[in-house]
Amino acid sequence: MTKYLLLGEDAYRRYADILGGYGFTPIMLYREPRVNPIVGAHADTLVFEAYGRLIMNREYYNRLDLPEPVARRVELSDDCPHSSYPNDVCFNGLVVGNCLVAKQSAISADLCRLGLKPVDVKQGYARCSTLLLRSVGAAITSDSGIADALRENGVRILEIKSGSIRLDGCEYGFIGGATFVDETDCSCSLRAETVPSTVYFFGSPANHPDCHRILDFIRSYGYQTVFLTGEFTDFGGAIVVNV
């Protein structure tokens, strides 16, 4: 199995070599010039992901040189994130079970056609705002509206304080954009042991006021944690594609 990792341009330049050492094959997502530069190189802005399915803008896809196994997973959309909020959140939806959690008025019609139950929230950056432990139905967020919506749909929630996450150009970033999750959780045919699910942090969360609660919550579900170098920063997350 190859573990491809879709990373925004800024995260790629800083972490690609390091993440290669963890067994990933990083793929750079180029900055989209039509989008506010604060989030124009964020994976959670540029690509929608749900259970291995990827949706992205057609013109943007043509700029990329995706490996064939990844390209097979992509569904093309004529919609494109552009300018500033809320026009930049058309792919920023969060899939939990059979629910599509998003600012429904702002997302692409192509997401609405997936047959998922729409769960409307005020926060347009739903994916960016949430660290989702999908395989166990748990999540971490600082957004109370998202927290309430997820609880109503059976998701176990850790609600944390806002702030203490760097995002250049903004007062602060979000927990979902400052992390990504590898939920392979499968038995490798070449090894006897089970490969654990892992949460990767873009930098150390040590200075976050809820650091210990965050780590205890993640580890209570059997996930490992990896802290990459630098200040805890929202790079727009990353998307693992196992093929």
mmCIF file of C-alpha atoms in Angstrom:
data_model
loop_
_atom_site.group_PDB
_atom_site.id
_atom_site.type_symbol
_atom_site.label_atom_id
_atom_site.label_comp_id
_atom_site.label_asym_id
_atom_site.label_seq_id
_atom_site.Cartn_x
_atom_site.Cartn_y
_atom_site.Cartn_z
ATOM 1 C CA MET A 1 0.000 0.000 0.000
ATOM 2 C CA THR A 2 1.189 3.502 -0.858
ATOM 3 C CA LYS A 3 0.216 6.374 1.435
ATOM 4 C CA TYR A 4 -0.079 9.531 -0.631
ATOM 5 C CA LEU A 5 -0.462 12.801 1.252
ATOM 6 C CA LEU A 6 -2.023 15.897 -0.318
ATOM 7 C CA LEU A 7 -0.390 18.934 1.289
ATOM 8 C CA GLY A 8 -0.819 22.628 0.647
ATOM 9 C CA GLU A 9 2.207 24.384 -0.804
ATOM 10 C CA ASP A 10 3.377 25.984 2.460
ATOM 11 C CA ALA A 11 3.088 22.769 4.460
ATOM 12 C CA TYR A 12 4.758 20.811 1.666
ATOM 13 C CA ARG A 13 7.810 23.056 1.569
ATOM 14 C CA ARG A 14 8.255 22.812 5.328
ATOM 15 C CA TYR A 15 7.365 19.188 6.026
ATOM 16 C CA ALA A 16 7.539 17.035 2.883
ATOM 17 C CA ASP A 17 10.938 15.538 3.675
ATOM 18 C CA ILE A 18 10.017 14.880 7.297
ATOM 19 C CA LEU A 19 6.716 13.257 6.380
ATOM 20 C CA GLY A 20 8.452 11.112 3.800
ATOM 21 C CA GLY A 21 10.306 9.604 6.737
ATOM 22 C CA TYR A 22 6.952 8.554 8.206
ATOM 23 C CA GLY A 23 6.108 6.562 5.098
ATOM 24 C CA PHE A 24 4.073 9.140 3.186
ATOM 25 C CA THR A 25 4.508 10.134 -0.437
ATOM 26 C CA PRO A 26 3.737 13.878 -0.259
ATOM 27 C CA ILE A 27 2.025 15.652 -3.161
ATOM 28 C CA MET A 28 2.075 19.448 -3.277
ATOM 29 C CA LEU A 29 -1.175 21.331 -3.814
ATOM 30 C CA TYR A 30 -0.221 24.570 -5.531
ATOM 31 C CA ARG A 31 -1.514 27.878 -4.268
ATOM 32 C CA GLU A 32 -4.795 28.821 -5.939
ATOM 33 C CA PRO A 33 -4.456 32.476 -7.024
ATOM 34 C CA ARG A 34 -8.223 32.976 -7.157
ATOM 35 C CA VAL A 35 -8.500 32.437 -3.400
ATOM 36 C CA ASN A 36 -7.682 34.712 -0.475
ATOM 37 C CA PRO A 37 -3.933 34.087 0.042
ATOM 38 C CA ILE A 38 -4.450 33.252 3.725
ATOM 39 C CA VAL A 39 -6.132 29.952 2.767
ATOM 40 C CA GLY A 40 -5.191 29.724 -0.917
ATOM 41 C CA ALA A 41 -2.697 26.936 -0.270
ATOM 42 C CA HIS A 42 -4.818 24.972 2.216
ATOM 43 C CA ALA A 43 -5.801 21.400 1.418
ATOM 44 C CA ASP A 44 -9.144 21.793 3.205
ATOM 45 C CA THR A 45 -9.939 24.757 0.924
ATOM 46 C CA LEU A 46 -8.819 23.166 -2.334
ATOM 47 C CA VAL A 47 -10.041 19.573 -2.003
ATOM 48 C CA PHE A 48 -13.113 17.915 -0.506
ATOM 49 C CA GLU A 49 -12.549 14.421 0.865
ATOM 50 C CA ALA A 50 -14.955 11.735 2.022
ATOM 51 C CA TYR A 51 -14.043 8.078 2.497
ATOM 52 C CA GLY A 52 -11.391 8.171 -0.206
ATOM 53 C CA ARG A 53 -13.437 10.224 -2.683
ATOM 54 C CA LEU A 54 -11.924 13.557 -3.681
ATOM 55 C CA ILE A 55 -13.639 16.542 -5.308
ATOM 56 C CA MET A 56 -11.747 19.521 -6.713
ATOM 57 C CA ASN A 57 -12.105 22.222 -9.328
ATOM 58 C CA ARG A 58 -11.547 21.047 -12.898
ATOM 59 C CA GLU A 59 -9.091 23.796 -13.885
ATOM 60 C CA TYR A 60 -7.149 23.394 -10.663
ATOM 61 C CA TYR A 61 -6.928 19.622 -11.200
ATOM 62 C CA ASN A 62 -5.396 20.208 -14.624
ATOM 63 C CA ARG A 63 -2.564 22.183 -13.006
ATOM 64 C CA LEU A 64 -1.596 19.213 -10.868
ATOM 65 C CA ASP A 65 0.380 16.172 -11.899
ATOM 66 C CA LEU A 66 -1.334 13.618 -9.707
ATOM 67 C CA PRO A 67 -0.183 10.002 -9.701
ATOM 68 C CA GLU A 68 -2.653 7.825 -11.556
ATOM 69 C CA PRO A 69 -3.883 5.951 -8.427
ATOM 70 C CA VAL A 70 -4.782 9.284 -6.809
ATOM 71 C CA ALA A 71 -6.231 10.792 -9.985
ATOM 72 C CA ARG A 72 -8.669 7.861 -10.175
ATOM 73 C CA ARG A 73 -10.210 9.021 -6.889
ATOM 74 C CA VAL A 74 -10.891 12.569 -8.121
ATOM 75 C CA GLU A 75 -14.299 13.837 -9.208
ATOM 76 C CA LEU A 76 -14.122 17.126 -11.087
ATOM 77 C CA SER A 77 -16.254 20.145 -10.298
ATOM 78 C CA ASP A 78 -16.898 23.367 -12.161
ATOM 79 C CA ASP A 79 -17.168 25.110 -8.800
ATOM 80 C CA CYS A 80 -14.049 26.772 -7.462
ATOM 81 C CA PRO A 81 -13.149 28.386 -4.154
ATOM 82 C CA HIS A 82 -12.440 32.035 -4.897
ATOM 83 C CA SER A 83 -11.870 35.465 -3.367
ATOM 84 C CA SER A 84 -12.680 35.580 0.350
ATOM 85 C CA TYR A 85 -15.189 34.157 2.818
ATOM 86 C CA PRO A 86 -17.746 32.710 2.215
ATOM 87 C CA ASN A 87 -16.812 32.191 -1.441
ATOM 88 C CA ASP A 88 -13.731 30.198 -0.444
ATOM 89 C CA VAL A 89 -15.548 27.401 1.430
ATOM 90 C CA CYS A 90 -17.300 25.508 -1.367
ATOM 91 C CA PHE A 91 -15.292 22.334 -0.600
ATOM 92 C CA ASN A 92 -14.909 22.898 3.153
ATOM 93 C CA GLY A 93 -17.363 20.254 4.302
ATOM 94 C CA LEU A 94 -16.920 17.692 7.057
ATOM 95 C CA VAL A 95 -18.217 14.151 6.555
ATOM 96 C CA VAL A 96 -19.088 12.174 9.679
ATOM 97 C CA GLY A 97 -20.900 8.893 9.158
ATOM 98 C CA ASN A 98 -23.612 9.700 6.620
ATOM 99 C CA CYS A 99 -23.696 13.410 7.519
ATOM 100 C CA LEU A 100 -22.286 16.348 5.574
ATOM 101 C CA VAL A 101 -21.586 19.077 8.114
ATOM 102 C CA ALA A 102 -21.145 22.435 6.389
ATOM 103 C CA LYS A 103 -22.504 25.909 5.815
ATOM 104 C CA GLN A 104 -24.988 24.482 3.347
ATOM 105 C CA SER A 105 -25.651 27.766 1.528
ATOM 106 C CA ALA A 106 -21.959 28.108 0.635
ATOM 107 C CA ILE A 107 -20.861 24.622 -0.451
ATOM 108 C CA SER A 108 -20.614 23.243 -3.961
ATOM 109 C CA ALA A 109 -23.692 21.595 -5.436
ATOM 110 C CA ASP A 110 -21.434 18.638 -6.209
ATOM 111 C CA LEU A 111 -21.138 17.949 -2.477
ATOM 112 C CA CYS A 112 -24.904 18.115 -2.097
ATOM 113 C CA ARG A 113 -25.298 15.403 -4.736
ATOM 114 C CA LEU A 114 -23.342 12.830 -2.718
ATOM 115 C CA GLY A 115 -26.487 11.600 -0.986
ATOM 116 C CA LEU A 116 -25.328 12.549 2.507
ATOM 117 C CA LYS A 117 -27.579 13.979 5.206
ATOM 118 C CA PRO A 118 -27.084 17.782 5.230
ATOM 119 C CA VAL A 119 -26.236 19.212 8.646
ATOM 120 C CA ASP A 120 -26.171 22.995 8.523
ATOM 121 C CA VAL A 121 -23.769 25.054 10.645
ATOM 122 C CA LYS A 122 -22.938 28.763 10.644
ATOM 123 C CA GLN A 123 -19.183 28.183 10.455
ATOM 124 C CA GLY A 124 -18.129 27.982 6.804
ATOM 125 C CA TYR A 125 -14.725 26.543 7.659
ATOM 126 C CA ALA A 126 -16.297 23.391 9.070
ATOM 127 C CA ARG A 127 -13.533 21.018 8.025
ATOM 128 C CA CYS A 128 -10.786 23.376 9.093
ATOM 129 C CA SER A 129 -12.436 23.908 12.478
ATOM 130 C CA THR A 130 -12.608 20.226 13.387
ATOM 131 C CA LEU A 131 -10.138 17.487 14.186
ATOM 132 C CA LEU A 132 -12.134 14.391 13.284
ATOM 133 C CA LEU A 133 -11.340 10.903 14.557
ATOM 134 C CA ARG A 134 -13.600 9.399 11.946
ATOM 135 C CA SER A 135 -13.214 5.699 12.683
ATOM 136 C CA VAL A 136 -14.345 6.107 16.304
ATOM 137 C CA GLY A 137 -16.945 8.840 15.833
ATOM 138 C CA ALA A 138 -15.190 11.495 17.900
ATOM 139 C CA ALA A 139 -14.038 15.046 17.212
ATOM 140 C CA ILE A 140 -12.346 18.111 18.675
ATOM 141 C CA THR A 141 -13.443 21.663 17.871
ATOM 142 C CA SER A 142 -13.524 25.163 19.316
ATOM 143 C CA ASP A 143 -16.725 26.025 17.444
ATOM 144 C CA SER A 144 -19.786 25.601 19.661
ATOM 145 C CA GLY A 145 -22.182 25.390 16.711
ATOM 146 C CA ILE A 146 -20.237 22.546 15.133
ATOM 147 C CA ALA A 147 -19.912 20.859 18.533
ATOM 148 C CA ASP A 148 -23.687 20.955 19.066
ATOM 149 C CA ALA A 149 -24.430 19.705 15.540
ATOM 150 C CA LEU A 150 -22.030 16.795 15.888
ATOM 151 C CA ARG A 151 -23.350 15.840 19.333
ATOM 152 C CA GLU A 152 -26.884 15.765 17.929
ATOM 153 C CA ASN A 153 -25.636 13.224 15.385
ATOM 154 C CA GLY A 154 -23.985 10.926 17.901
ATOM 155 C CA VAL A 155 -20.400 12.189 17.735
ATOM 156 C CA ARG A 156 -18.397 12.372 20.963
ATOM 157 C CA ILE A 157 -16.970 15.871 21.322
ATOM 158 C CA LEU A 158 -14.121 17.613 23.072
ATOM 159 C CA GLU A 159 -14.794 21.348 22.958
ATOM 160 C CA ILE A 160 -11.651 23.469 23.349
ATOM 161 C CA LYS A 161 -10.761 27.135 23.687
ATOM 162 C CA SER A 162 -10.223 29.232 20.556
ATOM 163 C CA GLY A 163 -6.797 30.638 19.754
ATOM 164 C CA SER A 164 -3.199 29.543 20.393
ATOM 165 C CA ILE A 165 -2.906 28.195 16.833
ATOM 166 C CA ARG A 166 -0.952 30.284 14.344
ATOM 167 C CA LEU A 167 -2.439 31.280 10.998
ATOM 168 C CA ASP A 168 -0.495 33.937 9.128
ATOM 169 C CA GLY A 169 -2.761 36.852 8.270
ATOM 170 C CA CYS A 170 -5.375 36.002 10.917
ATOM 171 C CA GLU A 171 -5.703 36.312 14.671
ATOM 172 C CA TYR A 172 -5.606 32.528 15.005
ATOM 173 C CA GLY A 173 -6.177 29.278 13.152
ATOM 174 C CA PHE A 174 -8.170 26.116 13.811
ATOM 175 C CA ILE A 175 -7.432 22.657 15.187
ATOM 176 C CA GLY A 176 -8.488 20.809 12.009
ATOM 177 C CA GLY A 177 -6.146 22.869 9.867
ATOM 178 C CA ALA A 178 -3.283 22.381 12.309
ATOM 179 C CA THR A 179 -3.482 18.579 12.200
ATOM 180 C CA PHE A 180 -4.195 15.636 9.964
ATOM 181 C CA VAL A 181 -5.123 12.038 10.693
ATOM 182 C CA ASP A 182 -3.842 8.809 9.181
ATOM 183 C CA GLU A 183 -6.582 6.312 9.956
ATOM 184 C CA THR A 184 -5.166 3.330 8.084
ATOM 185 C CA ASP A 185 -5.723 1.136 11.143
ATOM 186 C CA CYS A 186 -5.083 -1.968 9.083
ATOM 187 C CA SER A 187 -2.939 -5.067 9.326
ATOM 188 C CA CYS A 188 -0.035 -4.852 6.917
ATOM 189 C CA SER A 189 0.573 -8.108 5.084
ATOM 190 C CA LEU A 190 4.313 -7.709 5.568
ATOM 191 C CA ARG A 191 4.127 -7.234 9.336
ATOM 192 C CA ALA A 192 2.437 -9.055 12.158
ATOM 193 C CA GLU A 193 1.419 -5.994 14.152
ATOM 194 C CA THR A 194 -1.466 -3.654 13.507
ATOM 195 C CA VAL A 195 -0.643 -0.215 12.122
ATOM 196 C CA PRO A 196 -2.156 2.311 14.575
ATOM 197 C CA SER A 197 -4.141 5.360 13.609
ATOM 198 C CA THR A 198 -2.111 8.525 14.157
ATOM 199 C CA VAL A 199 -2.810 12.236 14.551
ATOM 200 C CA TYR A 200 -0.051 14.453 13.155
ATOM 201 C CA PHE A 201 0.344 17.984 14.529
ATOM 202 C CA PHE A 202 1.839 20.809 12.471
ATOM 203 C CA GLY A 203 4.060 21.954 15.318
ATOM 204 C CA SER A 204 3.889 21.502 19.062
ATOM 205 C CA PRO A 205 0.552 22.117 20.823
ATOM 206 C CA ALA A 206 2.348 22.549 24.159
ATOM 207 C CA ASN A 207 1.349 26.222 24.466
ATOM 208 C CA HIS A 208 -2.333 25.591 23.780
ATOM 209 C CA PRO A 209 -4.321 25.993 27.034
ATOM 210 C CA ASP A 210 -6.133 22.710 26.347
ATOM 211 C CA CYS A 211 -3.058 20.774 25.250
ATOM 212 C CA HIS A 212 -3.360 18.022 27.852
ATOM 213 C CA ARG A 213 -7.099 17.608 27.292
ATOM 214 C CA ILE A 214 -6.545 17.372 23.527
ATOM 215 C CA LEU A 215 -3.841 14.733 23.826
ATOM 216 C CA ASP A 216 -5.701 12.729 26.476
ATOM 217 C CA PHE A 217 -8.846 12.704 24.312
ATOM 218 C CA ILE A 218 -6.977 11.534 21.217
ATOM 219 C CA ARG A 219 -5.028 8.850 23.050
ATOM 220 C CA SER A 220 -8.112 7.590 24.876
ATOM 221 C CA TYR A 221 -9.330 6.259 21.524
ATOM 222 C CA GLY A 222 -6.062 4.450 20.811
ATOM 223 C CA TYR A 223 -4.599 6.999 18.409
ATOM 224 C CA GLN A 224 -0.914 7.807 18.461
ATOM 225 C CA THR A 225 0.338 11.398 18.197
ATOM 226 C CA VAL A 226 3.245 12.838 16.212
ATOM 227 C CA PHE A 227 4.456 16.417 16.653
ATOM 228 C CA LEU A 228 6.191 17.977 13.671
ATOM 229 C CA THR A 229 8.692 20.779 14.188
ATOM 230 C CA GLY A 230 7.861 24.419 14.774
ATOM 231 C CA GLU A 231 5.046 26.511 16.195
ATOM 232 C CA PHE A 232 1.546 25.003 16.242
ATOM 233 C CA THR A 233 0.214 26.294 12.906
ATOM 234 C CA ASP A 234 -2.885 25.985 10.752
ATOM 235 C CA PHE A 235 -1.656 24.880 7.312
ATOM 236 C CA GLY A 236 -5.064 23.694 6.141
ATOM 237 C CA GLY A 237 -4.604 20.102 7.222
ATOM 238 C CA ALA A 238 -3.666 17.351 4.791
ATOM 239 C CA ILE A 239 -5.449 14.487 3.057
ATOM 240 C CA VAL A 240 -4.217 10.906 3.267
ATOM 241 C CA VAL A 241 -4.983 8.765 0.211
ATOM 242 C CA ASN A 242 -4.222 5.079 0.719
ATOM 243 C CA VAL A 243 -3.942 3.082 -2.510
#
